[in-house]
Short mmCIF file of C-alpha atoms in Angstrom, two decimals:
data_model
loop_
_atom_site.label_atom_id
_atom_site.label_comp_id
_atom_site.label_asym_id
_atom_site.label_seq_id
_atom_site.Cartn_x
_atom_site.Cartn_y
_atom_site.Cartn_z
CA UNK G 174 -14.94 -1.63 28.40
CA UNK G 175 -14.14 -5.42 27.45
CA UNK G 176 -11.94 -6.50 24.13
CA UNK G 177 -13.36 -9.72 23.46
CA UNK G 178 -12.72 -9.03 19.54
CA UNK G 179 -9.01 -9.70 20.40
CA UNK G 180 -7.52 -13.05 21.79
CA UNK G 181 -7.51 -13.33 25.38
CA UNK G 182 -4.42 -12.26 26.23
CA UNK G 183 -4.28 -9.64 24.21
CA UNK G 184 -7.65 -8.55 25.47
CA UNK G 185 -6.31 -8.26 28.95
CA UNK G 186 -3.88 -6.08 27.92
CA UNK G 187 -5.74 -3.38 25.94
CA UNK G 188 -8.13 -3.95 29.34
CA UNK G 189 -5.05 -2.44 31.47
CA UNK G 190 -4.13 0.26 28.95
CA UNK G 191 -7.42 1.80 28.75
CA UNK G 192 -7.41 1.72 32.43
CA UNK G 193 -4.53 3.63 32.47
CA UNK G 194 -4.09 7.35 33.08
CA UNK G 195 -4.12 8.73 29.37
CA UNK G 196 -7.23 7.00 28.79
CA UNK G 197 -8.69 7.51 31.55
CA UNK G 198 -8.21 11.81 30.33
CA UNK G 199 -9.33 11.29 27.11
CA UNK G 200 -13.07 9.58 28.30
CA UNK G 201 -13.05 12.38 31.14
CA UNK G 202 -12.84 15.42 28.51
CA UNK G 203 -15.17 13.61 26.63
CA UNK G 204 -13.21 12.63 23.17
CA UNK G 205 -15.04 9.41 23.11
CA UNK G 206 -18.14 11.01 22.73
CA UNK G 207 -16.70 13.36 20.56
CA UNK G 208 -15.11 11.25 17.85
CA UNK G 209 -18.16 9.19 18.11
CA UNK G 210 -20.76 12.69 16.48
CA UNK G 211 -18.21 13.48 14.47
CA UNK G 212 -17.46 9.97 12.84
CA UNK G 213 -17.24 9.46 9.10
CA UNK G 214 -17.21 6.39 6.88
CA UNK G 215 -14.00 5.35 4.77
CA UNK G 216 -14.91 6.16 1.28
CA UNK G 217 -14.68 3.35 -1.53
CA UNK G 218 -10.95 3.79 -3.84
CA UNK G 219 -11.69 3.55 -7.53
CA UNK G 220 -10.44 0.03 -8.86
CA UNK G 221 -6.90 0.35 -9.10
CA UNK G 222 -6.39 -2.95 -11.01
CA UNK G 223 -9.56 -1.54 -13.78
CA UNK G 224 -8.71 1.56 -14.22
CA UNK G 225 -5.73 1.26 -16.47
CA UNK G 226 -7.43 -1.36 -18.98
CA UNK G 227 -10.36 0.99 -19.23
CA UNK G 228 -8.32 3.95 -20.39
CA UNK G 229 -6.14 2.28 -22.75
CA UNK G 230 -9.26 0.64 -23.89
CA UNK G 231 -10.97 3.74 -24.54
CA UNK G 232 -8.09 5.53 -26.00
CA UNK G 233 -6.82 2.21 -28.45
CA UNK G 234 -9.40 -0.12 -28.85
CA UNK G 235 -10.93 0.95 -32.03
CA UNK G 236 -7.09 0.81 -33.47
CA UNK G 237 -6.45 -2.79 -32.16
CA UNK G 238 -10.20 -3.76 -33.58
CA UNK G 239 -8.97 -2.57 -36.85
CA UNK G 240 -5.86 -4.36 -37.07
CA UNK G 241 -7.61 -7.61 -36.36
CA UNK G 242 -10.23 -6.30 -39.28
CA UNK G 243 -7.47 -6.66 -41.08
CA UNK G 244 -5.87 -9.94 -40.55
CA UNK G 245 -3.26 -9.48 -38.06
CA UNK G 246 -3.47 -12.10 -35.56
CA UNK G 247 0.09 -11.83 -33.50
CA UNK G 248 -0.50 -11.14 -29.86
CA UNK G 249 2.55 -9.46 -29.22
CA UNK G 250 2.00 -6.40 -31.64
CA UNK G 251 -1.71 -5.94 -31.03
CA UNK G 252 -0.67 -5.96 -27.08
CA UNK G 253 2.16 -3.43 -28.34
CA UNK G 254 -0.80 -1.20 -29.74
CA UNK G 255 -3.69 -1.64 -26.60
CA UNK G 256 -0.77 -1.33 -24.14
CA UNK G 257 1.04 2.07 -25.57
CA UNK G 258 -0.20 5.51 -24.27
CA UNK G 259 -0.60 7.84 -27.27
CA UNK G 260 2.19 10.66 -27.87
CA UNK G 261 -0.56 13.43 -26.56
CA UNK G 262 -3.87 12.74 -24.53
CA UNK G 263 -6.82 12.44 -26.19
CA UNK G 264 -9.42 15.27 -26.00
CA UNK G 265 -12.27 13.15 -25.37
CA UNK G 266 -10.75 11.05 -23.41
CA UNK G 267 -10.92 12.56 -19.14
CA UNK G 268 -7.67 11.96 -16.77
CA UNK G 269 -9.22 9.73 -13.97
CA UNK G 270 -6.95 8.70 -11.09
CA UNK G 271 -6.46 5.38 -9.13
CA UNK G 272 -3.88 6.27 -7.02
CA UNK G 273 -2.28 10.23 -5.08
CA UNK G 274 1.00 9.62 -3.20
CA UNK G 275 1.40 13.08 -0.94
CA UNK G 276 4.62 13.08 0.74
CA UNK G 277 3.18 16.34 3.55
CA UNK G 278 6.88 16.95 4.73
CA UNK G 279 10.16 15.66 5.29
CA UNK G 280 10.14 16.43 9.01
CA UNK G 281 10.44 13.39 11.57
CA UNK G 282 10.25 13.02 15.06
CA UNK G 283 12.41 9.79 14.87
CA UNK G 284 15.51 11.65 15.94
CA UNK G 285 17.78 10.03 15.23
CA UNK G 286 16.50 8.64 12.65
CA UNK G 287 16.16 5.06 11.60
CA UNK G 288 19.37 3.26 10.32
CA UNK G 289 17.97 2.63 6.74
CA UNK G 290 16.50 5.69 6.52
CA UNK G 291 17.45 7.27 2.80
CA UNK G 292 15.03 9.78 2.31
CA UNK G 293 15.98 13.30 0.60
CA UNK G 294 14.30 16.02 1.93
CA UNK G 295 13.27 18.88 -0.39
CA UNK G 296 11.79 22.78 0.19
CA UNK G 297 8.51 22.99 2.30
CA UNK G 298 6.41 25.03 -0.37
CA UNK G 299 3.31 23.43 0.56
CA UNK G 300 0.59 24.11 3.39
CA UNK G 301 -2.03 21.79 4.81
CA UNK G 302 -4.18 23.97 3.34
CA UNK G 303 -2.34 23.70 -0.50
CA UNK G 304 -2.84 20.16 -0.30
CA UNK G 305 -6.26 20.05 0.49
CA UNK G 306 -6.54 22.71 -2.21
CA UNK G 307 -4.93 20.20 -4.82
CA UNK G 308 -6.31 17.05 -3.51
CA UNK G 309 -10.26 18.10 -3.51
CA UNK G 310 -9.44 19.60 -7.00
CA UNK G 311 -8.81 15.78 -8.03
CA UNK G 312 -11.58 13.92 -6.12
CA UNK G 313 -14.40 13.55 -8.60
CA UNK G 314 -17.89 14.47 -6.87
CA UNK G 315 -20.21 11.93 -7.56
CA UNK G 316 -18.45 9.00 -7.91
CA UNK G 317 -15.11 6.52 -6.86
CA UNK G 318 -12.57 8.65 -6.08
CA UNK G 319 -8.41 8.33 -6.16
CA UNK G 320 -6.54 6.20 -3.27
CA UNK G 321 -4.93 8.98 -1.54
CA UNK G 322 -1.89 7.79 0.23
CA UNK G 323 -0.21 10.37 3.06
CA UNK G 324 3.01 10.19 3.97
CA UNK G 325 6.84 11.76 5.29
CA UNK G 326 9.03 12.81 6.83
CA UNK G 327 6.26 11.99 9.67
CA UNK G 328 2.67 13.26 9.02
CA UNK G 329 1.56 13.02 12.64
CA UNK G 330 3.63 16.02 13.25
CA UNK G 331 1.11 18.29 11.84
CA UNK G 332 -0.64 17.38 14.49
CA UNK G 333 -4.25 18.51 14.35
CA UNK G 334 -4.37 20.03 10.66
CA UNK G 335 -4.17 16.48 9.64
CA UNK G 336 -6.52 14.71 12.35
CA UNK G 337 -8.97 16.85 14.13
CA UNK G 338 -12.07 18.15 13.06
CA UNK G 339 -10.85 20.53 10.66
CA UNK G 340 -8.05 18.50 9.38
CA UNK G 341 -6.71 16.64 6.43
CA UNK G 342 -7.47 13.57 6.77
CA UNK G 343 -11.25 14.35 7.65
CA UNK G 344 -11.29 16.92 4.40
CA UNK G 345 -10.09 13.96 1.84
CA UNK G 346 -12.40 11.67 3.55
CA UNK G 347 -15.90 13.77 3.63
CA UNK G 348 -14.74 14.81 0.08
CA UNK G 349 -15.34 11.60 -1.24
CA UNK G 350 -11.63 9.85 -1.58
CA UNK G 351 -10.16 7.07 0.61
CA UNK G 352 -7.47 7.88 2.44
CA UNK G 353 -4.19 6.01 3.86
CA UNK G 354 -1.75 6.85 6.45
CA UNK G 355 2.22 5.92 6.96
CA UNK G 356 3.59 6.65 10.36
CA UNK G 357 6.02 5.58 13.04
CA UNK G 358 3.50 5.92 15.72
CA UNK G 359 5.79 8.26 18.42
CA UNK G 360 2.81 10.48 18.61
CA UNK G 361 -0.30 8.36 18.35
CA UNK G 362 -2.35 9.14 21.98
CA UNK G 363 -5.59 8.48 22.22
CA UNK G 364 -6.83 11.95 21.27
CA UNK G 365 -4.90 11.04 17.90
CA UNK G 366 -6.27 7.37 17.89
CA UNK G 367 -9.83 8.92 17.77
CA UNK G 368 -9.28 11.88 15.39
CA UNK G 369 -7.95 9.49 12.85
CA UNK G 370 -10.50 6.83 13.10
CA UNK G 371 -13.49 9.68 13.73
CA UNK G 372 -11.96 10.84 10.14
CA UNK G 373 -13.01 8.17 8.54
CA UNK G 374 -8.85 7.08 7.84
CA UNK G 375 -9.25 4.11 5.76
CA UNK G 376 -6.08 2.53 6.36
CA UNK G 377 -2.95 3.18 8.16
CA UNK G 378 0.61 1.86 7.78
CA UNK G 379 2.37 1.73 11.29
CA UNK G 380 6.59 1.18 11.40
CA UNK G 381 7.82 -1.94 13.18
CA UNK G 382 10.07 -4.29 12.38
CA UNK G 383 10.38 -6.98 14.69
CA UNK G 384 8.79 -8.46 17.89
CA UNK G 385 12.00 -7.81 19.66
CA UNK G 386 12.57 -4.66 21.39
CA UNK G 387 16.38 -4.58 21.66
CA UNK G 388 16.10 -4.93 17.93
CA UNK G 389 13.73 -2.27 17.06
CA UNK G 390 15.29 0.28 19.33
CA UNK G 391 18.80 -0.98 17.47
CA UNK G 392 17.15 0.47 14.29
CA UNK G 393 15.40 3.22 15.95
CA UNK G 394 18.92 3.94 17.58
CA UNK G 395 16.95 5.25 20.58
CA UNK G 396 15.59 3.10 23.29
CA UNK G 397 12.45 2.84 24.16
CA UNK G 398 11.38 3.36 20.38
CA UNK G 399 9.36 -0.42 20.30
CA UNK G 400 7.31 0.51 23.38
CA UNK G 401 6.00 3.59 21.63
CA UNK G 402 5.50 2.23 18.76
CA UNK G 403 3.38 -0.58 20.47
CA UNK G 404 1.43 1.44 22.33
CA UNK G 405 0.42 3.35 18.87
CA UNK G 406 -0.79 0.61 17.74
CA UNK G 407 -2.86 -0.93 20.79
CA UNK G 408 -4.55 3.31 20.97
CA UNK G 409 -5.58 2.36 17.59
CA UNK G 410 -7.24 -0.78 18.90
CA UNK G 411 -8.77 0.92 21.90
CA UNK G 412 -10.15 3.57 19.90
CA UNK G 413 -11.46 1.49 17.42
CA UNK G 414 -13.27 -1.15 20.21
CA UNK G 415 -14.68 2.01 22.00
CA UNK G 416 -16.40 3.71 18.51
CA UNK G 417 -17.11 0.55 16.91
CA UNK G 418 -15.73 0.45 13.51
CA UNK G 419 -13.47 -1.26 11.50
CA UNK G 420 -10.97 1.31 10.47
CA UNK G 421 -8.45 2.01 10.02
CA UNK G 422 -7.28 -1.14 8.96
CA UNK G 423 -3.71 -1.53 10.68
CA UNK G 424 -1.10 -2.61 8.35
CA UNK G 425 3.15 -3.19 9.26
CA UNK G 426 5.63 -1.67 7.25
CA UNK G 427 8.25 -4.29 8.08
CA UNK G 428 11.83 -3.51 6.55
CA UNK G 429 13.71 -6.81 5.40
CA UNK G 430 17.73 -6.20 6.91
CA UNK G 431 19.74 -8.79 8.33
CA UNK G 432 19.58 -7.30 11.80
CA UNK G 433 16.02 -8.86 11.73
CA UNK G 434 15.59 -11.37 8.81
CA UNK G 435 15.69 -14.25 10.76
CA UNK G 436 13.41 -12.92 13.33
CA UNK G 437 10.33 -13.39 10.96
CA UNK G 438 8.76 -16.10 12.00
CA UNK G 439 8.34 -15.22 15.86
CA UNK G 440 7.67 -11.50 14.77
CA UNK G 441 4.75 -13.31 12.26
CA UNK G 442 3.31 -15.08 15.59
CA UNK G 443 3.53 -11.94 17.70
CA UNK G 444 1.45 -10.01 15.47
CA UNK G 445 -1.13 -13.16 14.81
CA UNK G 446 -1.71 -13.39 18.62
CA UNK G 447 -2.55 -9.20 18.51
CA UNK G 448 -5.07 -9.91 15.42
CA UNK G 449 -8.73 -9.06 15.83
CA UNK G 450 -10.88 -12.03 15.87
CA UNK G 451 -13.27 -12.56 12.75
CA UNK G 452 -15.40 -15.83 12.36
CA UNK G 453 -14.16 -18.63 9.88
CA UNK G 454 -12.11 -15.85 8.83
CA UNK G 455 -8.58 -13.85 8.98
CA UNK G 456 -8.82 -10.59 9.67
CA UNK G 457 -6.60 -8.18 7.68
CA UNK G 458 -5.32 -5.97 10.20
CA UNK G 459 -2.18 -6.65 11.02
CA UNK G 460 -1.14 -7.78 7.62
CA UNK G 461 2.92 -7.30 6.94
CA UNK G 462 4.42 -5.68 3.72
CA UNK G 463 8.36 -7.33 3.86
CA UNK G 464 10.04 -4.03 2.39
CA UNK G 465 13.82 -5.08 0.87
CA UNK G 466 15.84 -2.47 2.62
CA UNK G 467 16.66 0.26 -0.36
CA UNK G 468 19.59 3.19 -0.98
CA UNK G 469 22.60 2.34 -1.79
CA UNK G 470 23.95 3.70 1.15
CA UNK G 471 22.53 0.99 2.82
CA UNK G 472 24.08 -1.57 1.06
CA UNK G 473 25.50 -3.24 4.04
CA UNK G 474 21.68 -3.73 5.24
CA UNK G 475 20.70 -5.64 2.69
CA UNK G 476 20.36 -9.58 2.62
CA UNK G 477 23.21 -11.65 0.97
CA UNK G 478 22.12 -13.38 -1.73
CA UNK G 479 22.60 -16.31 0.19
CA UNK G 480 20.81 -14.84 2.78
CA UNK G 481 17.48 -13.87 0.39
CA UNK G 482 18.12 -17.13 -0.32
CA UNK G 483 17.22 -18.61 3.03
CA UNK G 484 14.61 -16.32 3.97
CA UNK G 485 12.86 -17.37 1.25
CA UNK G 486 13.13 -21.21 1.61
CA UNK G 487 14.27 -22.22 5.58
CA UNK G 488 12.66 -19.03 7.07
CA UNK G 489 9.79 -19.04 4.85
CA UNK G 490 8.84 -22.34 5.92
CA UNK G 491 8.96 -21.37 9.74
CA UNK G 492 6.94 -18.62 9.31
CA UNK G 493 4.17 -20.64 6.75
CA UNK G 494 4.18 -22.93 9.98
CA UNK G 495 2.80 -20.22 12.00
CA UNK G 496 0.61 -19.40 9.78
CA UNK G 497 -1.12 -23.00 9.27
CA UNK G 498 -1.17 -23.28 13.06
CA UNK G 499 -2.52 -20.11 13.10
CA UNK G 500 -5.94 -21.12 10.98
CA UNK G 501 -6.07 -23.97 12.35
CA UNK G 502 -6.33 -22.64 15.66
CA UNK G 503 -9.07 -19.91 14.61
CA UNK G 504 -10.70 -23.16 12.58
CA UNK G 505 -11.14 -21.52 9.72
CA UNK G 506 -12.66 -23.41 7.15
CA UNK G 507 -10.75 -25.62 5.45
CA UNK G 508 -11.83 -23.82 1.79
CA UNK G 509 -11.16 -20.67 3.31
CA UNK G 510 -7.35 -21.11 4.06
CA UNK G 511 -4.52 -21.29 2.02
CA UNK G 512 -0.63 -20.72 1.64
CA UNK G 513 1.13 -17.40 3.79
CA UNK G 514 1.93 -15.68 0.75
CA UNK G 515 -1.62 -16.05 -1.04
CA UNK G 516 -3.33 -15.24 2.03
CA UNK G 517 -1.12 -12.41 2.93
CA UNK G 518 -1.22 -10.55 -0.17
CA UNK G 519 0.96 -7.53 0.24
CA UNK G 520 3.11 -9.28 2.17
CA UNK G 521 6.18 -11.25 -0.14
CA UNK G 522 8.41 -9.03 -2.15
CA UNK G 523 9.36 -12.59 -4.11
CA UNK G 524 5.83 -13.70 -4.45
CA UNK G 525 3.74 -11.28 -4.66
CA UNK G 526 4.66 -10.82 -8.58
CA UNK G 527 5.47 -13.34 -11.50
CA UNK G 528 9.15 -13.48 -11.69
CA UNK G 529 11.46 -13.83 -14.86
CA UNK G 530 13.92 -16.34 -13.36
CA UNK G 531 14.70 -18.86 -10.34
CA UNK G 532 14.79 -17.69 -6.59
CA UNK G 533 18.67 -17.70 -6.83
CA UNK G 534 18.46 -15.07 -10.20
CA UNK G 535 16.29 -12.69 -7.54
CA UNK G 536 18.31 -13.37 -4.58
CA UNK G 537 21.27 -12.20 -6.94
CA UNK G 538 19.29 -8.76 -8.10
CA UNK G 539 17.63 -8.26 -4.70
CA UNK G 540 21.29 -8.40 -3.02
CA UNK G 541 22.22 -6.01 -5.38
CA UNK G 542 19.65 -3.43 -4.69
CA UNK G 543 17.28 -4.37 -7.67
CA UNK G 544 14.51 -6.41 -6.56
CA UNK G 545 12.11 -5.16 -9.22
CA UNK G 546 14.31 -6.18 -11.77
CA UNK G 547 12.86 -9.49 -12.63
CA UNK G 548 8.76 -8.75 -12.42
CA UNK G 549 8.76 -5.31 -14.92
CA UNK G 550 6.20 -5.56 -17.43
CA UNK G 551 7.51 -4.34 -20.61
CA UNK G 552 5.56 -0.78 -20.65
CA UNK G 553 4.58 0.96 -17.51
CA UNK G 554 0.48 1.02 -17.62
CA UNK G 555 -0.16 2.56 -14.70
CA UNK G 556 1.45 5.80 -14.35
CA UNK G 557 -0.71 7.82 -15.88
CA UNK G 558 -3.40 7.03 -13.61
CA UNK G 559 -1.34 8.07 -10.54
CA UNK G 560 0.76 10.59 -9.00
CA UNK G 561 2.95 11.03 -6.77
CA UNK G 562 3.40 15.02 -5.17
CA UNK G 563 6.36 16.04 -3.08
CA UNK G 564 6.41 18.87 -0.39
CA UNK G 565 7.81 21.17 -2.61
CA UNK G 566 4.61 20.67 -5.37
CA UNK G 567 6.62 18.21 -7.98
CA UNK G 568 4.61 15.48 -8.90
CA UNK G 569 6.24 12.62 -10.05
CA UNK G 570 4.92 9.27 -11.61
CA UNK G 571 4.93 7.36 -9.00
CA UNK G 572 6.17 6.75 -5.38
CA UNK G 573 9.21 5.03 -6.63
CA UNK G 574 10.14 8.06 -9.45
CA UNK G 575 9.53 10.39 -6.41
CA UNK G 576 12.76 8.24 -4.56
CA UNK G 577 14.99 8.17 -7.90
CA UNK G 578 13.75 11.28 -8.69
CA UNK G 579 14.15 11.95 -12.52
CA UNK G 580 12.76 14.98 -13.87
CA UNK G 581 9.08 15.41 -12.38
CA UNK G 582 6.58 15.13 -14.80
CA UNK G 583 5.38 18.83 -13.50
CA UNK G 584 4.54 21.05 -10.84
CA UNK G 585 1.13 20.97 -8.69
CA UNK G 586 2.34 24.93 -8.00
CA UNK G 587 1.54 25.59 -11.57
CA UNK G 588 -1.04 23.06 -13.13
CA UNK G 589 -3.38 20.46 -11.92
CA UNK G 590 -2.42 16.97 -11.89
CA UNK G 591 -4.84 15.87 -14.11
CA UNK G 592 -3.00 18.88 -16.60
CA UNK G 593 0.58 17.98 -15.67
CA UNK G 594 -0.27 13.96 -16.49
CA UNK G 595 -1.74 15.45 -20.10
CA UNK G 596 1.27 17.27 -21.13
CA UNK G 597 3.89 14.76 -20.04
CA UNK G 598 2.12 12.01 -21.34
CA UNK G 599 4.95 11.71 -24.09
CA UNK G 600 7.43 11.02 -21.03
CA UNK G 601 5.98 7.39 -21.04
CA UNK G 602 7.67 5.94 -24.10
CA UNK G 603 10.84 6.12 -22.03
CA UNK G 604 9.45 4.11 -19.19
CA UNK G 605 10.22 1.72 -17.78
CA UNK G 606 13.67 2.80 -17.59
CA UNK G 607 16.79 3.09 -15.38
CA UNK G 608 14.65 5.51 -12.57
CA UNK G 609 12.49 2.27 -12.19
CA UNK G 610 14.83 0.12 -10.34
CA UNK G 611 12.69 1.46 -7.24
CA UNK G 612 9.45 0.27 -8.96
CA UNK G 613 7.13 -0.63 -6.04
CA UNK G 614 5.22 -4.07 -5.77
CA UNK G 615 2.29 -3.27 -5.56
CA UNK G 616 2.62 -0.86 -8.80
CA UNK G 617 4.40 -4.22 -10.26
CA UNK G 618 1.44 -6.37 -8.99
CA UNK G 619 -1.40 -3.79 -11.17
CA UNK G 620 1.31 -3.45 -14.33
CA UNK G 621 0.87 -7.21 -14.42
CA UNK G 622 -2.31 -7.52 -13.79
CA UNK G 623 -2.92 -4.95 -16.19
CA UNK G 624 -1.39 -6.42 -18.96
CA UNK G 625 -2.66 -10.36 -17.86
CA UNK G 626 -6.19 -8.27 -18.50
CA UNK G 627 -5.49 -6.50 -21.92
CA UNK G 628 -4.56 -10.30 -23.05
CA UNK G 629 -7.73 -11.44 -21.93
CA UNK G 630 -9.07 -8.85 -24.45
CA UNK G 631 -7.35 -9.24 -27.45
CA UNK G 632 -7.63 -13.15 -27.22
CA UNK G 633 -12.03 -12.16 -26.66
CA UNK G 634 -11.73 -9.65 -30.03
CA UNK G 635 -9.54 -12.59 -31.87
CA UNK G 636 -12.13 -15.35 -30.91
CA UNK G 637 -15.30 -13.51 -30.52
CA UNK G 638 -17.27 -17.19 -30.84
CA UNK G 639 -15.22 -18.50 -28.10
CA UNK G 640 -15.90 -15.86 -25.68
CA UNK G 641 -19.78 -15.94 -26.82
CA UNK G 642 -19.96 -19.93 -26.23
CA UNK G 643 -18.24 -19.29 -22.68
CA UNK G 644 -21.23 -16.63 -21.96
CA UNK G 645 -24.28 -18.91 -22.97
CA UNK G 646 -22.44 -22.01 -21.41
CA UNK G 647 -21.96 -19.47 -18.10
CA UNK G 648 -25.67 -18.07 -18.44
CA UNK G 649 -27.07 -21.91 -18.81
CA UNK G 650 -28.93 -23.87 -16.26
CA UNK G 651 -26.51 -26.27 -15.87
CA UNK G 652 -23.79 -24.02 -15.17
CA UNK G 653 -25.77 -22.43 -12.01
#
């Protein structure tokens, strides 16, 4: 078996790993060739970004049209009416979901556990076997089906029941859904390696934090943590090379603390030089999400603002340096490349949303535990396409609800949660509020992209003649 997908050196070393002993097991008993009959295809997410303008058009268009009917012409309070949920669902309107957060379990095999770690567990009331239950009962046959994101605790302890032939991941998968995957990695062989990517895993979120091991196993507070989380992620490679697909796309959690801040930049170019190769192109595995550290028990984690403030200017710049080098080097073309942060999407917790005030205004919030509290839209848009289900059956709103954890919006145990998100609909007039402080950004990043796109439709039903003249002029020979 030769890597020459990866970078040279890199290649070499995924080379000596699969000639190593664990390996060398897994192609004897013939998992290869097992993952390889038994391999499924990710399945396409429903639009995440569409999915909210669609139902809030269905539900309030024919409200805002009639406003304009008659006369009114301010922005602001016909955005007010397309951007409200109603009081109580609408009848004829169906729930359809963009997004399922499953938290399996709060168990981890990080013991002890991670110095940030604020997680609080609750009762185990539900089975492998419940979730699957609850999931497939919200995966529409026929068509685009929900993100569904799995996570802990850690999810690889369930060991089989989530990726062998039987398992979770497989079931979500072959029922239509895409399916993501947050780990730390302790337990990712190469039997696991193949069961998740024979599963058809979409994507998978693997734990590290910096390139440097006496760091990570600081964090970890267990040496020898970085090794095993490295050689997670180069199984993953392996077992990807060996059946020939793409997935799961590999993305790093990185959490943003000042033990490893200023480590960004080298930690940036030790993940480039691991990157698959892809022609006049970047691949995406690999990619970094920069997590702020969160709890306020972990206060003394998080960056000073004057520290926020220099990641985001001196350290920035390092690591944008890489990343120009980085193209270069790969020659992508010139068209195809831009700035860290736009190429990266996922990646800046600064700019990955519009923000209300300067860099020094978020370094001030962000110190303070609040790093969402500059980028909230005025409504929340996208909870009620989304849920987010805790071990013991609550669901909650969303991942960052399930962390602050108001009252849940119901109970998976006793309704659907296509049911629970119709009777606590009326829950929304209230958000956001204090329990969003947690908001996530990428649920900031489709609340403002949500509301950029209901703008771009009540400025179309204001000017209807504009918006016709832009069609012809975009339908004309000259514009092709």
């Amino acid at each position: 078996m030769r890597f020459e997908g990866y970078p040279d050196d890199h290649a070499k070393h995924l080379q000596r790993v699969f000639e190593g002993a664990p390996w060398g097991r897994a192609v004897a008993q013939g998992m290869v060739e097992e993952a390889r009959r038994k391999l499924l295809v990710p399945a396409r997410p429903v639009n995440v970004f569409k999915l909210p303008v669609q139902q809030l058009q269905r539900m309030n268009e024919a409200t805002v049209r009639g406003l304009i009917a008659g006369g009114e012409r301010d922005e602001e309070r016909l955005l007010a009416v397309l951007g409200t949920w109603p009081e109580q669902w609408p009848e004829e309107v169906p729930v359809e979901l963009s997004f399922l957060g499953v938290n399996l379990g709060f168990a981890c095999d990080m013991q002890p556990r991670c110095v940030y770690c604020n997680q609080q567990p609750v009762a185990q009331r539900m089975s492998v076997r419940d979730w699957l239950r609850v999931l497939r009962r919200e995966i529409p046959a026929g068509r685009e089906g929900p993100y569904v994101f799995l996570t802990g605790g850690e999810p690889l302890m369930l060991g089989e029941a989530l990726w062998g032939r039987e398992g979770l991941v497989r079931g979500i998968t072959g029922a239509g859904a895409a399916c993501n995957l947050n780990t730390n990695g302790l337990t990712l062989t190469p039997e696991v390696a193949l069961g998740l990517a024979s599963s058809g895993l979409s994507r998978l979120h693997l734990s590290l934090d910096t390139h440097r091991a006496s760091v990570q196993d600081e964090i970890c507070q267990q040496p020898g943590r970085w090794a095993q989380i490295l050689e997670a992620l180069h199984n993953l490679q392996i077992a990807k090379a060996l059946l020939g697909v793409e997935h799961p796309v590999v993305h790093i959690n990185c959490v943003l603390t000042r033990a490893n801040a200023e480590d960004f930049p080298a930690f940036l170019r030790f993940l480039l030089a691991r990157k698959p190769l892809v022609k006049e192109a970047v691949s995406r595995d690999l990619d970094v999400h920069l997590i702020p550290v969160g709890g306020e028990q972990n206060a003394h984690l998080r960056l000073s603002v004057e520290e926020y403030e220099r990641f985001f200017s001196d350290t920035w710049a390092a690591a944008e340096e890489a990343w120009q080098e980085y193209q270069e080097a790969r020659e992508v073309p010139a068209e195809k490349r831009g700035p860290l942060e736009a190429k990266v999407p996922y990646l800046s917790p600064y700019h990955r949303v519009r923000q209300s005030g300067s860099l020094h205004t978020w370094a001030e919030k962000a110190a303070a535990g609040l790093p969402a509290a500059l980028s909230l839209t005025g409504r929340c848009y996208v909870a009620p396409t989304q849920a987010f289900l805790l071990p013991d059956g609550s669901q909650y709103w969303c991942g960052g609800h399930s962390t602050s954890r108001p009252e849940p919006v119901g109970s998976v145990l006793q309704a659907s949660v296509a049911e629970n998100l119709r009777a606590g609909i009326g829950q929304l007039r209230h958000l956001p509020g204090p329990y969003c402080r947690s908001c996530a950004g990428a649920t900031q990043a489709i609340n403002q992209s949500v509301e950029a796109s209901l703008r771009d439709l009540i400025r179309q039903w204001l000017n209807p003649a504009d918006t016709a003249a832009e069609e012809a002029e975009m339908q004309s020979p000259a514009f092709e």
